[in-house]
Coordinates of C-alpha atoms in Angstrom, one line a residue:
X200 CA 0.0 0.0 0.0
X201 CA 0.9 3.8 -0.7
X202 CA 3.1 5.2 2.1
X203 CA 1.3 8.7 2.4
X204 CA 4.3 9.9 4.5
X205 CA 6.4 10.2 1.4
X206 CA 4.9 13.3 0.0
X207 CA 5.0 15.2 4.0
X208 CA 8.0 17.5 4.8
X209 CA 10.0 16.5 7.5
X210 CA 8.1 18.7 9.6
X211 CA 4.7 18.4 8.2
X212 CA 1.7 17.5 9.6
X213 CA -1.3 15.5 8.6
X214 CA -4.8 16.6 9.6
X215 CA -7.7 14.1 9.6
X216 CA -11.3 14.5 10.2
X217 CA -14.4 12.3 9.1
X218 CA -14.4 13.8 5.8
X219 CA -11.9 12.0 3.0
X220 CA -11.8 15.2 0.7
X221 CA -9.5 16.1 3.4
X222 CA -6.8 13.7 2.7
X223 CA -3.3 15.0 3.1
X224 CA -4.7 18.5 4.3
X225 CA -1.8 20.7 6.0
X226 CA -3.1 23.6 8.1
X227 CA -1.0 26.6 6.0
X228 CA 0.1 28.3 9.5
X229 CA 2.4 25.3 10.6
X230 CA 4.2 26.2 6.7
X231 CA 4.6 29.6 7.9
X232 CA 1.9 31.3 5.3
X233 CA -0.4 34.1 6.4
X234 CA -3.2 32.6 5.0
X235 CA -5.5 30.3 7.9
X236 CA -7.2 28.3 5.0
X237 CA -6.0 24.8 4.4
X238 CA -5.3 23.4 1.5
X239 CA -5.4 19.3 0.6
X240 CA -4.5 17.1 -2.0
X241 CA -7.8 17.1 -4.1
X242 CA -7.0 20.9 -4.6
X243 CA -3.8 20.3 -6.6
X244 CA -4.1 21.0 -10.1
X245 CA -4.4 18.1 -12.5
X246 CA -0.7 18.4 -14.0
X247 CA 0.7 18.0 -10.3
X248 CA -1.6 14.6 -9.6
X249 CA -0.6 13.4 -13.0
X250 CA 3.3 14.1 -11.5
X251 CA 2.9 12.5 -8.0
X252 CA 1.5 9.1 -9.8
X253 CA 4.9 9.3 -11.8
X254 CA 6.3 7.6 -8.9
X255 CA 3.9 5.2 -7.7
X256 CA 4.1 2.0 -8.3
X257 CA 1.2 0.7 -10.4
X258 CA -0.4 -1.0 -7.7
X259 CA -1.0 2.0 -5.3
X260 CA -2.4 4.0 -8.1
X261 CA -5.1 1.8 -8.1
X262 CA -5.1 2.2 -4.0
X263 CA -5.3 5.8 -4.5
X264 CA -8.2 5.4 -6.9
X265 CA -10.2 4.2 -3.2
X266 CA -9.5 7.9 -1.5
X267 CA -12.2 10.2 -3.3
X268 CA -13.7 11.4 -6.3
X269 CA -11.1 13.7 -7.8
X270 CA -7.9 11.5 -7.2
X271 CA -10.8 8.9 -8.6
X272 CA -10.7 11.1 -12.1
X273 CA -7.1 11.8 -11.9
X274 CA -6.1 8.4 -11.8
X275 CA -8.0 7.6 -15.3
X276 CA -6.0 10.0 -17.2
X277 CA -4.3 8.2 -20.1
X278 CA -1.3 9.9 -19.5
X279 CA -1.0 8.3 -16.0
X280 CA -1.0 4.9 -17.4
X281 CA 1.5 6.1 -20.4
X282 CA 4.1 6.7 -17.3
X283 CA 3.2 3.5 -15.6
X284 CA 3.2 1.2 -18.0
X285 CA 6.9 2.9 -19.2
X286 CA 8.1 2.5 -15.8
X287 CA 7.4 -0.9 -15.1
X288 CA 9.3 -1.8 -18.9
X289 CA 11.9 0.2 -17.6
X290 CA 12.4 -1.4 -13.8
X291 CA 11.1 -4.6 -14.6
X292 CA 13.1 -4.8 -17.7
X293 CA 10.8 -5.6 -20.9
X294 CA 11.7 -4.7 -24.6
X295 CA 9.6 -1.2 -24.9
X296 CA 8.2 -1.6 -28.8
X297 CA 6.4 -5.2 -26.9
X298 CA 3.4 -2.3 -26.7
X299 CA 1.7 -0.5 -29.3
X300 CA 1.2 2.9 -26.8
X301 CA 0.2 5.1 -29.7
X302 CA -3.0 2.7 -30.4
X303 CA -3.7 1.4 -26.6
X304 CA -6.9 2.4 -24.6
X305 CA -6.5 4.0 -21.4
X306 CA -8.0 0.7 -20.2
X307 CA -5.5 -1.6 -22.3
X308 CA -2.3 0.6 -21.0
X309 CA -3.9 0.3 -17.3
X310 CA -4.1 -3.7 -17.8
X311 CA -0.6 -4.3 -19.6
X312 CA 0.8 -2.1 -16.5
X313 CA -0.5 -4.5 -13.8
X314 CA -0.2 -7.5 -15.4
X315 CA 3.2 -8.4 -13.3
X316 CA 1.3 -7.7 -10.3
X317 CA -1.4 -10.0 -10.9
X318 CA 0.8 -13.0 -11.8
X319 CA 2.9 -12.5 -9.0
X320 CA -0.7 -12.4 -6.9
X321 CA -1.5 -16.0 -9.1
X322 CA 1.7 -17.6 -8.0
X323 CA 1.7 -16.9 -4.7
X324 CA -2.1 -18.0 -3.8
X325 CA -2.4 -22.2 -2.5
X326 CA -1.5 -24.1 -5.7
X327 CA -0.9 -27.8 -5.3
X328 CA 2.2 -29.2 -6.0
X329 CA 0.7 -32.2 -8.0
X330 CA -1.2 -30.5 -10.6
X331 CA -0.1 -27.1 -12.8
X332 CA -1.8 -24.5 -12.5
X333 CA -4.7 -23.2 -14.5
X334 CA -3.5 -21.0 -17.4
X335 CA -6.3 -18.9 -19.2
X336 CA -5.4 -20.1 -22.7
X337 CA -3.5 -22.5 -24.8
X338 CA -2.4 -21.4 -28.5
X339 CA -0.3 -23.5 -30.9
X340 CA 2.3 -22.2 -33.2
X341 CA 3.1 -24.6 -36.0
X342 CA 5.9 -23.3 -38.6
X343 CA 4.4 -21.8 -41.7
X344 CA 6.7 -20.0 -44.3
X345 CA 5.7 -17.4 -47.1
X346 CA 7.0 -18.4 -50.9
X347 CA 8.9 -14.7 -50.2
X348 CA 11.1 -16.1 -47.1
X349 CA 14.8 -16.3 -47.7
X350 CA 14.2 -19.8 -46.1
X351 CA 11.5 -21.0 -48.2
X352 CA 12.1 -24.5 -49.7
X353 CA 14.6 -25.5 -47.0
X354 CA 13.6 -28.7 -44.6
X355 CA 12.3 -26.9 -41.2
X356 CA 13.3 -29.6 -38.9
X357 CA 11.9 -30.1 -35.3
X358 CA 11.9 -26.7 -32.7
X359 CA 15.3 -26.8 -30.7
X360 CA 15.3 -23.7 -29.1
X361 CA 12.4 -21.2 -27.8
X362 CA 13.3 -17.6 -26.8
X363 CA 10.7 -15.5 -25.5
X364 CA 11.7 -11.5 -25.7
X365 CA 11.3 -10.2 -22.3
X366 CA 7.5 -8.3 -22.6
X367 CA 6.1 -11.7 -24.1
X368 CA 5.4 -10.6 -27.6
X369 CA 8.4 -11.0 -29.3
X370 CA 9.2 -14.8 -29.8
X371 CA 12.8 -16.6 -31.3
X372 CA 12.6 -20.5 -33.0
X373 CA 15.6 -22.6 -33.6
X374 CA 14.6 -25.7 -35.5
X375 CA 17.0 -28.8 -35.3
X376 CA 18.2 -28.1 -39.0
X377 CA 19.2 -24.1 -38.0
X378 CA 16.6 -21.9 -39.3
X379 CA 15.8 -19.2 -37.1
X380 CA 12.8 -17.3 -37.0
X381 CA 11.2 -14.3 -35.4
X382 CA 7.3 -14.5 -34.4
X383 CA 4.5 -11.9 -33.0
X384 CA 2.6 -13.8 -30.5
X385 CA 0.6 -10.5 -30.0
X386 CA 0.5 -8.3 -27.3
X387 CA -2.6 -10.2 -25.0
X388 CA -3.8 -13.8 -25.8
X389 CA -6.7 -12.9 -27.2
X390 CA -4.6 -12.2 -30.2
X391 CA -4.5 -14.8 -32.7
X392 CA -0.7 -15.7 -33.4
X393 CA 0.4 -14.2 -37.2
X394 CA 0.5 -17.4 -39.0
X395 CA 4.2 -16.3 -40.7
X396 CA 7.4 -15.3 -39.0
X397 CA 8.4 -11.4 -39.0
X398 CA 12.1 -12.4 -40.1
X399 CA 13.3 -15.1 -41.0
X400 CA 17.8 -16.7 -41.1
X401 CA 19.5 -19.7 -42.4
X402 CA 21.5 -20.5 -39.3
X403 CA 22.8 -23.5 -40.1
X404 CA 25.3 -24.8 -37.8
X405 CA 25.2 -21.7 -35.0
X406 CA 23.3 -21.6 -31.7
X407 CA 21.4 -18.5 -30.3
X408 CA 23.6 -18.1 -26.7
X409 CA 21.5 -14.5 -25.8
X410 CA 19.5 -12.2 -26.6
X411 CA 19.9 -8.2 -25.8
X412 CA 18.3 -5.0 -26.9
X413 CA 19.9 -2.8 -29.4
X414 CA 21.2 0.8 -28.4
X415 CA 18.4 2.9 -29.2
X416 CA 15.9 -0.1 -27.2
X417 CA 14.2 -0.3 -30.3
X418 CA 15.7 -3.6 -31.7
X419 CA 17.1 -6.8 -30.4
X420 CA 20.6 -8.3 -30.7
X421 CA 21.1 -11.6 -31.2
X422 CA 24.5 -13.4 -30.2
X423 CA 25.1 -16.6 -31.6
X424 CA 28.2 -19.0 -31.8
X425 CA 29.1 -21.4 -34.5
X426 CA 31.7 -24.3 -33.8
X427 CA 33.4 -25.7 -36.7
X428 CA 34.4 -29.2 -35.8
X429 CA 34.9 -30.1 -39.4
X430 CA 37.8 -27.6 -39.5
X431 CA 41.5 -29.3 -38.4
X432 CA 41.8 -26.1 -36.6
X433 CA 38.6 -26.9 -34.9
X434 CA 37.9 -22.4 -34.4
X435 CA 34.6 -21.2 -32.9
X436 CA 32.8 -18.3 -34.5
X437 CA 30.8 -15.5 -32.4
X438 CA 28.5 -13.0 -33.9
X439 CA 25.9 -10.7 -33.7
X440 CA 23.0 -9.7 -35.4
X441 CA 20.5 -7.2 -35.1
X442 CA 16.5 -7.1 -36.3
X443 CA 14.0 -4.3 -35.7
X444 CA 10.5 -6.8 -35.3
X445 CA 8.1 -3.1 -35.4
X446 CA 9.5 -2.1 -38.9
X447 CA 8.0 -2.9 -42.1
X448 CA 9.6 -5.5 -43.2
X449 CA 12.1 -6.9 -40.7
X450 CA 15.5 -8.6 -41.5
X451 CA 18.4 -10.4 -39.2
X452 CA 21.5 -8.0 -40.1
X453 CA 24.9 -9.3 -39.1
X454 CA 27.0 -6.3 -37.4
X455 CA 30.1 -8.0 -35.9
X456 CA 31.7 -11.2 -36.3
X457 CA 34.8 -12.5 -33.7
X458 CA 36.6 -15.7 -35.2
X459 CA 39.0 -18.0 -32.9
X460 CA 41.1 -20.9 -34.2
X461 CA 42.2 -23.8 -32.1
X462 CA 39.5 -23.8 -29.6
X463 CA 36.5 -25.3 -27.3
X464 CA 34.3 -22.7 -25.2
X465 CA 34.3 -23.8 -22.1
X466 CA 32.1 -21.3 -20.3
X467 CA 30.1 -17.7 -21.1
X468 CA 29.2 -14.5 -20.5
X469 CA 26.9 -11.7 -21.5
X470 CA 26.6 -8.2 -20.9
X471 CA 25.0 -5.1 -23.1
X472 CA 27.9 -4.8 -25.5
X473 CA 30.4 -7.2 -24.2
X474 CA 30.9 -11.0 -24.8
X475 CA 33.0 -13.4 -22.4
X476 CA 33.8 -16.8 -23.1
X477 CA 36.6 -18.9 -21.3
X478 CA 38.2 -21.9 -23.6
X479 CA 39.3 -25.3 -22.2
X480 CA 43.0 -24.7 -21.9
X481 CA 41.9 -21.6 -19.2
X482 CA 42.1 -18.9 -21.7
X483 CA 39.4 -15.7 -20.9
X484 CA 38.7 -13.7 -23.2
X485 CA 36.6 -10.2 -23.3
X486 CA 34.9 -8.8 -26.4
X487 CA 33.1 -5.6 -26.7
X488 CA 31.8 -6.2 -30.2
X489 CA 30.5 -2.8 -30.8
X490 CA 34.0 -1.3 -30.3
X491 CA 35.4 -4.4 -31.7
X492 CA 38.5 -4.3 -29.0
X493 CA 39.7 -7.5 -26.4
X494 CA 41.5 -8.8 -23.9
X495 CA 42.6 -12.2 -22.9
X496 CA 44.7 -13.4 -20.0
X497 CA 45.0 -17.0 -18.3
X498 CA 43.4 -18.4 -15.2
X499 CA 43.9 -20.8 -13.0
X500 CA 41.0 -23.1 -12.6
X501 CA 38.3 -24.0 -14.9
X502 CA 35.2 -22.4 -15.2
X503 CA 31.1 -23.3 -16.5
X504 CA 29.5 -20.0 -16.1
X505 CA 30.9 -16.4 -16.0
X506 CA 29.0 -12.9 -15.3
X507 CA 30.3 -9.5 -16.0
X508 CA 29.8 -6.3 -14.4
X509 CA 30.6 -3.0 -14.0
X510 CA 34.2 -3.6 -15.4
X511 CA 34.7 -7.0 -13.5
X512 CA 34.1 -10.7 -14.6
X513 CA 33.2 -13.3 -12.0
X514 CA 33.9 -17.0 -12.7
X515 CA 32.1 -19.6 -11.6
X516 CA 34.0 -22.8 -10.9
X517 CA 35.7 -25.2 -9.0
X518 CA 35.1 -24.6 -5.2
X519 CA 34.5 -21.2 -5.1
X520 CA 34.4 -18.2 -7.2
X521 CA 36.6 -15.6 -8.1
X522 CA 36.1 -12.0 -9.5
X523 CA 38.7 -10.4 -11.6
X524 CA 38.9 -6.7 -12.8
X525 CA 39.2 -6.5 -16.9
X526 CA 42.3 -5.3 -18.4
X527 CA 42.2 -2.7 -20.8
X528 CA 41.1 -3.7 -23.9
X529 CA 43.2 -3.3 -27.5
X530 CA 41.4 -3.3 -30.8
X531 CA 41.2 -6.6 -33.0
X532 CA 41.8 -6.8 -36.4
X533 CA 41.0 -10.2 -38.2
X534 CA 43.7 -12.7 -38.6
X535 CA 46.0 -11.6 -35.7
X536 CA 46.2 -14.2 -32.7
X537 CA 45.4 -13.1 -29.2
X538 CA 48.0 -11.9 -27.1
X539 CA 47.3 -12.8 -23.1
X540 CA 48.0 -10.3 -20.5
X541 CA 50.4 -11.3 -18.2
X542 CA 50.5 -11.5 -14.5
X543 CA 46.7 -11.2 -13.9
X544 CA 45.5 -12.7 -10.5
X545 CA 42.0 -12.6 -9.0
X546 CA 41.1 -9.6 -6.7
X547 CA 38.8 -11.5 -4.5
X548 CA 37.7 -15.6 -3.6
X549 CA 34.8 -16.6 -2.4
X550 CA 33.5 -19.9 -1.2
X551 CA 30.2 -21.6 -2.7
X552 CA 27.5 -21.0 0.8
X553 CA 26.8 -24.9 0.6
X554 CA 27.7 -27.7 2.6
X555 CA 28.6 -30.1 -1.1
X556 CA 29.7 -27.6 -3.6
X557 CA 31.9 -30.4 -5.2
X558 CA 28.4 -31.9 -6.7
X559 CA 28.6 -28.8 -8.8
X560 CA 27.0 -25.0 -8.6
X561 CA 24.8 -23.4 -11.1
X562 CA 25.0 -19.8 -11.9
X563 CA 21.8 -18.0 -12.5
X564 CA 21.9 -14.3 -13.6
X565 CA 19.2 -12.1 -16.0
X566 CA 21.2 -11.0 -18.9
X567 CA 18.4 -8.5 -20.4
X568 CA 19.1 -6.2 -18.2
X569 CA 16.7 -3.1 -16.9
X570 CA 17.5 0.0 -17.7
X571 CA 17.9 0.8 -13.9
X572 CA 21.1 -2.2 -13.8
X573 CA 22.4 -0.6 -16.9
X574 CA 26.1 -1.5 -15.7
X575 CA 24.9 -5.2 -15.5
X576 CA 22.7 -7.8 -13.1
X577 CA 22.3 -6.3 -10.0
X578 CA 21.0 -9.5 -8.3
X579 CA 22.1 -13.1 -8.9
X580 CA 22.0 -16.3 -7.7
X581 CA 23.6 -19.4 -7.1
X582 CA 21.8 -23.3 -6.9
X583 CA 23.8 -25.8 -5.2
X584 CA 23.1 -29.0 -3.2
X585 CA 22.5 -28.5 0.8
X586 CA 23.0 -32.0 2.2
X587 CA 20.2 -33.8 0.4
X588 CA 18.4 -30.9 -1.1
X589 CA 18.9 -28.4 -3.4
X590 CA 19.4 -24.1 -2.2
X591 CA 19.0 -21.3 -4.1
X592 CA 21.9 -18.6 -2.9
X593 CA 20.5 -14.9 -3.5
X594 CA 23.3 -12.2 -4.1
X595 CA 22.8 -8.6 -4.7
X596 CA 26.4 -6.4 -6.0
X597 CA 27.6 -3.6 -3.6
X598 CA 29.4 -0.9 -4.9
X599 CA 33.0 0.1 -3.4
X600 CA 35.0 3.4 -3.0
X601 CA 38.3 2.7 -4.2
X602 CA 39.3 5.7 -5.1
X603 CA 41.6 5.7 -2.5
X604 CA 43.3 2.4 -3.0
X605 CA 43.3 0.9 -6.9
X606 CA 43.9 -2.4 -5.2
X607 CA 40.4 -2.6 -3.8
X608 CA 37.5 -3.9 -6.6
X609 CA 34.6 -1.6 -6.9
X610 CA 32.2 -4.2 -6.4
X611 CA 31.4 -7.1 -4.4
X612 CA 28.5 -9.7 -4.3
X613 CA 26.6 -10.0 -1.0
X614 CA 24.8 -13.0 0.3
X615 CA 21.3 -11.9 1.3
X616 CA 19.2 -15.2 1.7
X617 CA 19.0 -18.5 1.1
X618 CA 16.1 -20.6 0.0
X619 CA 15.5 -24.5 -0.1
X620 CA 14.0 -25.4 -3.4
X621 CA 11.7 -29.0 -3.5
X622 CA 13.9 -31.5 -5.0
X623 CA 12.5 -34.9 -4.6
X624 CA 15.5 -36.4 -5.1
X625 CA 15.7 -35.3 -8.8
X626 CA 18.6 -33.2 -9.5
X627 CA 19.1 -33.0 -13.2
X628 CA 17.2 -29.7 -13.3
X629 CA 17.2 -27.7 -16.6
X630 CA 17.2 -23.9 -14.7
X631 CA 16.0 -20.8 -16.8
X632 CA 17.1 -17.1 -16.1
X633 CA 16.7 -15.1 -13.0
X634 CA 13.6 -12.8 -13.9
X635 CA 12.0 -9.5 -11.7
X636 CA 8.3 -9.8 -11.5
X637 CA 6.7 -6.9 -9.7
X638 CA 8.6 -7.0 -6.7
X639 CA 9.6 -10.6 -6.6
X640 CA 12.3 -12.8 -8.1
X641 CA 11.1 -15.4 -10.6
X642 CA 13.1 -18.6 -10.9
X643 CA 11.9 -21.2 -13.3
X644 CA 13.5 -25.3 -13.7
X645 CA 12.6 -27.9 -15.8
X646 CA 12.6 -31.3 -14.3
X647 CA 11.1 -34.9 -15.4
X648 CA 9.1 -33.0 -18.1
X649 CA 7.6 -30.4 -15.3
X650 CA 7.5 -26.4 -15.8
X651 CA 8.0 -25.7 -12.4
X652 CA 8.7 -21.8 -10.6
X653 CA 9.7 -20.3 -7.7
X654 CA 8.7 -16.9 -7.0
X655 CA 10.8 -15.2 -3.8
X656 CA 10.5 -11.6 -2.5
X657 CA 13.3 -9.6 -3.7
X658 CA 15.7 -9.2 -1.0
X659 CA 16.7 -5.5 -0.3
X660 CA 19.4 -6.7 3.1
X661 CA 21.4 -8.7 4.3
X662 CA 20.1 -11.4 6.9
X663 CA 16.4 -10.8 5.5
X664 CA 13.4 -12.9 5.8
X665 CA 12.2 -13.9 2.4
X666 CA 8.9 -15.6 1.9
X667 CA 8.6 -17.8 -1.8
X668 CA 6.8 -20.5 -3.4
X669 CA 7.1 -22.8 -5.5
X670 CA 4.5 -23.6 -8.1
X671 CA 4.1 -26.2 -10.9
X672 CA 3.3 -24.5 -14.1
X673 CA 3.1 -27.0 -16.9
X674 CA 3.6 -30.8 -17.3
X675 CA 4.2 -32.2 -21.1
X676 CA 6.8 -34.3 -23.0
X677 CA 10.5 -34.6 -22.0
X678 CA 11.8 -31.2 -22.1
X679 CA 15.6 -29.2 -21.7
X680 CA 16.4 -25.7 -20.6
X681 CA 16.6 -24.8 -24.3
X682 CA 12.6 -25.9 -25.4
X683 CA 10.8 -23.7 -22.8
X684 CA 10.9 -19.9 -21.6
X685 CA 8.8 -17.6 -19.5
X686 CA 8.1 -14.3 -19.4
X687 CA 6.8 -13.6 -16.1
X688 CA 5.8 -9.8 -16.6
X689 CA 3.5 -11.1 -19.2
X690 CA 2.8 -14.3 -17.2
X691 CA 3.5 -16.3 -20.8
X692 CA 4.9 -19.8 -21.6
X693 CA 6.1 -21.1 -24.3
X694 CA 6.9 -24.7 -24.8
X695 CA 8.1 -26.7 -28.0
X696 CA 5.6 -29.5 -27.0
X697 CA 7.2 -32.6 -28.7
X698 CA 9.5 -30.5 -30.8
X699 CA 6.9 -30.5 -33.6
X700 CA 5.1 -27.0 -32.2
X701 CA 5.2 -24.4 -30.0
X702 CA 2.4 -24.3 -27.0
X703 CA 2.0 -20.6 -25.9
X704 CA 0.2 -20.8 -22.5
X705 CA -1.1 -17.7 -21.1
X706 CA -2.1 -17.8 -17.7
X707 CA -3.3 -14.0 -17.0
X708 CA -7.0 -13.0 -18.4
X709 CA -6.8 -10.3 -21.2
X710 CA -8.9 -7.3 -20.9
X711 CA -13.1 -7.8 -21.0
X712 CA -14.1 -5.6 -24.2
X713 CA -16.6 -2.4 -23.6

């Protein structure tokens, strides 16, 4: 609920009586005015409410709708829900061209605005563990491609791969025989699903590793990697494409291309315009593409997942993990090998929080980053095996002074809770990003062909009591990590239901029409 409090001076006063058109009023003498009126809240002109909803969460707008008749009126302004529904794309981080503002309802903005709210409010209500839950609707997507395609005539293959942009709308297909395309699920689920992909890519042979927005936030990157074994040099191949899904006519545009003889990635790393990868004789290397300058140096251990922020790269291995600053980066030009910094050693080492971290420790991080974690993921997590069950670690990075000692990273994770995930004894779990749903943390897992979630309160401190949940959402054929995603602020799944289609379940009711 709204905090009234914030919008008081330090000083300030509030005056109640029986009478709610009095909310907020401030007797004008305790300000030090000569006038003995009062004045209240419902008197401020329409501009100033339409400010003050600026920053309030979506949520309490709709509390504030309760107090009296003009707030009532001031919180149906379209504009209101222009600012809202912007904010929570911003915080919550979802691609911004997922809504078509200039041709949404005041009604329609409203609903797409609260729409992580009320799956958050579905997740955490008494759901049994033995049955999914009820989703609203269940579409199919079967591949269909126009005579026009630049992949029309090739064999289509099974779906390997489903990547769900975060907002919901935007959906990626990787068939078993590498053609990629780019579909409009449509903004709510009453929208029936465009029967042809936007774009369409021969990717035969490379594998979708992330996806980012562009710049501008009106595009998406897509970062692939190819691995030629046929090669005697056996060289990997990273690149990066860009497509704008609102335009006309959309294509896949490669922008940069990074090629590496003589090695196997061992482990990798995302960040806006950066690209980390560590190969199997303990080689990192640092890429921002968009400058088209790296780094590489050796490590010491061996690594299977690596995050980067704010400057720093953490690896994720062995019995605990270590967080390096980046060397200054040189530009590339093709055909020159890489030449490794010398004498780099990790700033800081930190041990895994679980009692058998030799079973092995999964990193779990959101890599489409909000705007507000522009430097990188501001929370992560880590899954490892507690005695006979498995935890999920929850870690938020703290910024550091250094300024007066170099030596000294600028940031360092935190341990803020930890939370015992139901296991069953099954432990070859297929985990999905780390994703912020209203004021939660979203976690889904696959597991012996279950969807399942967990849905957590977003630690803010250290030592904190966190309440979560853990619901099953879908149960279907035999499934990896690659042949489901969720978008949570959407509360969408898809699913490549026995490879030959792709379920998108829906499990928040659209908008009733006038």
């Amino acid at each position: 609920m709204l905090d009234y409090k914030k919008f008081e001076e330090p000083k300030m006063k509030a005056n109640r009586n029986s009478n709610s058109n009095t909310l907020l009023a401030v007797s004008t003498s305790e300000l030090g005015l000569p006038c003995r009126s009062k004045f209240n809240i419902i008197n401020f002109p329409l501009d100033t409410l339409i400010c003050i909803q600026g920053f309030v969460d979506p949520g309490d707008i709709i509390s504030l709708r309760k107090t009296c008749k003009t707030i009532y009126a001031a919180t149906h302004q379209r504009t209101v829900w222009l600012n809202a529904l912007r904010n929570v794309c911003l915080t919550q981080g979802v691609f911004l061209p997922t809504f078509p503002v200039e041709n949404m309802t005041q009604a329609s903005l409203e609903h797409a605005a609260l729409n992580p709210f009320r799956f958050s409010s579905y997740l955490q209500k008494e759901h049994p563990l033995t049955s999914p839950i009820k989703p609203f609707v269940t579409r199919v997507l079967q591949p269909h491609v126009p005579s026009t395609s630049p992949v029309a005539g090739l064999p289509h293959g099974t779906f390997e791969k489903v990547l769900l942009v975060p907002g919901g709308r935007f959906l990626f297909t990787l068939s078993s025989l590498g053609i990629i395309h780019l579909w409009d699920l449509g903004v709510t689920p009453s929208t029936i699903i465009k029967p042809y992909p936007l774009a369409s890519m021969d990717g035969r042979g490379i594998d979708i590793t992330s996806l980012h927005p562009t710049s501008d936030g009106l595009g998406i990157r897509l970062i692939t990697l190819m691995t030629d074994e046929n090669s005697p040099t056996i060289g990997i191949e990273y690149a990066v494409y860009e497509v704008y899904p609102t335009v006309p006519s959309p294509i896949f545009e490669k922008i940069k291309v990074l090629h590496v003889e003589r090695c196997t990635v061992q482990a990798e790393g995302y960040a806006q315009d950066f690209i980390a990868f560590q190969t199997i004789n303990n080689i990192v290397t640092v890429w921002n593409f968009m400058l088209d300058s790296l780094v590489s140096w050796r490590v010491n251990h061996d690594s299977t997942s690596i995050m980067l922020y704010s400057g720093n790269i953490i690896l994720i291995g062995g019995q605990g993990y270590t967080l390096w600053k980046i060397p200054p980066l040189k530009p590339c030009s093709p055909g020159t090998s890489f030449e490794l910094v010398a004498d780099q050693t990790a700033v800081l080492l930190f041990m895994y929080p679980f009692h058998r971290s030799q079973a092995g420790v999964t990193l779990i991080n959101y890599e489409w980053l909000p705007s507000s974690h522009s430097d990188g993921p501001a929370y992560f997590s880590l899954v490892g095996l507690d005695e006979e069950s498995l935890s999920l670690a929850c870690y938020i990075m703290k910024s550091i002074d250094n300024s007066h000692d170099e030596d000294l990273p600028n940031i360092t994770p935190m341990l803020l809770s930890k939370l015992r995930l139901p296991s069953n004894g099954d432990f070859e779990v297929f985990y999905g990003s780390l994703y912020f749903c209203d004021q939660n943390l979203v976690l889904p897992w696959v597991v012996n062909r279950r969807v399942m979630v967990n849905i957590s309160q977003r630690p803010t401190k250290r030592g904190q009591k966190v309440s979560n949940k853990t619901v099953l959402l879908y149960t279907g054929s035999s499934m990896n990590h690659n042949q489901y995603d969720l978008c949570p602020v959407s509360g969408r799944l898809c699913v490549a239901a026995d490879q030959e289609e792709v379920r998108v379940v829906d499990f928040i009711m659209p908008i009733s029409p006038p």
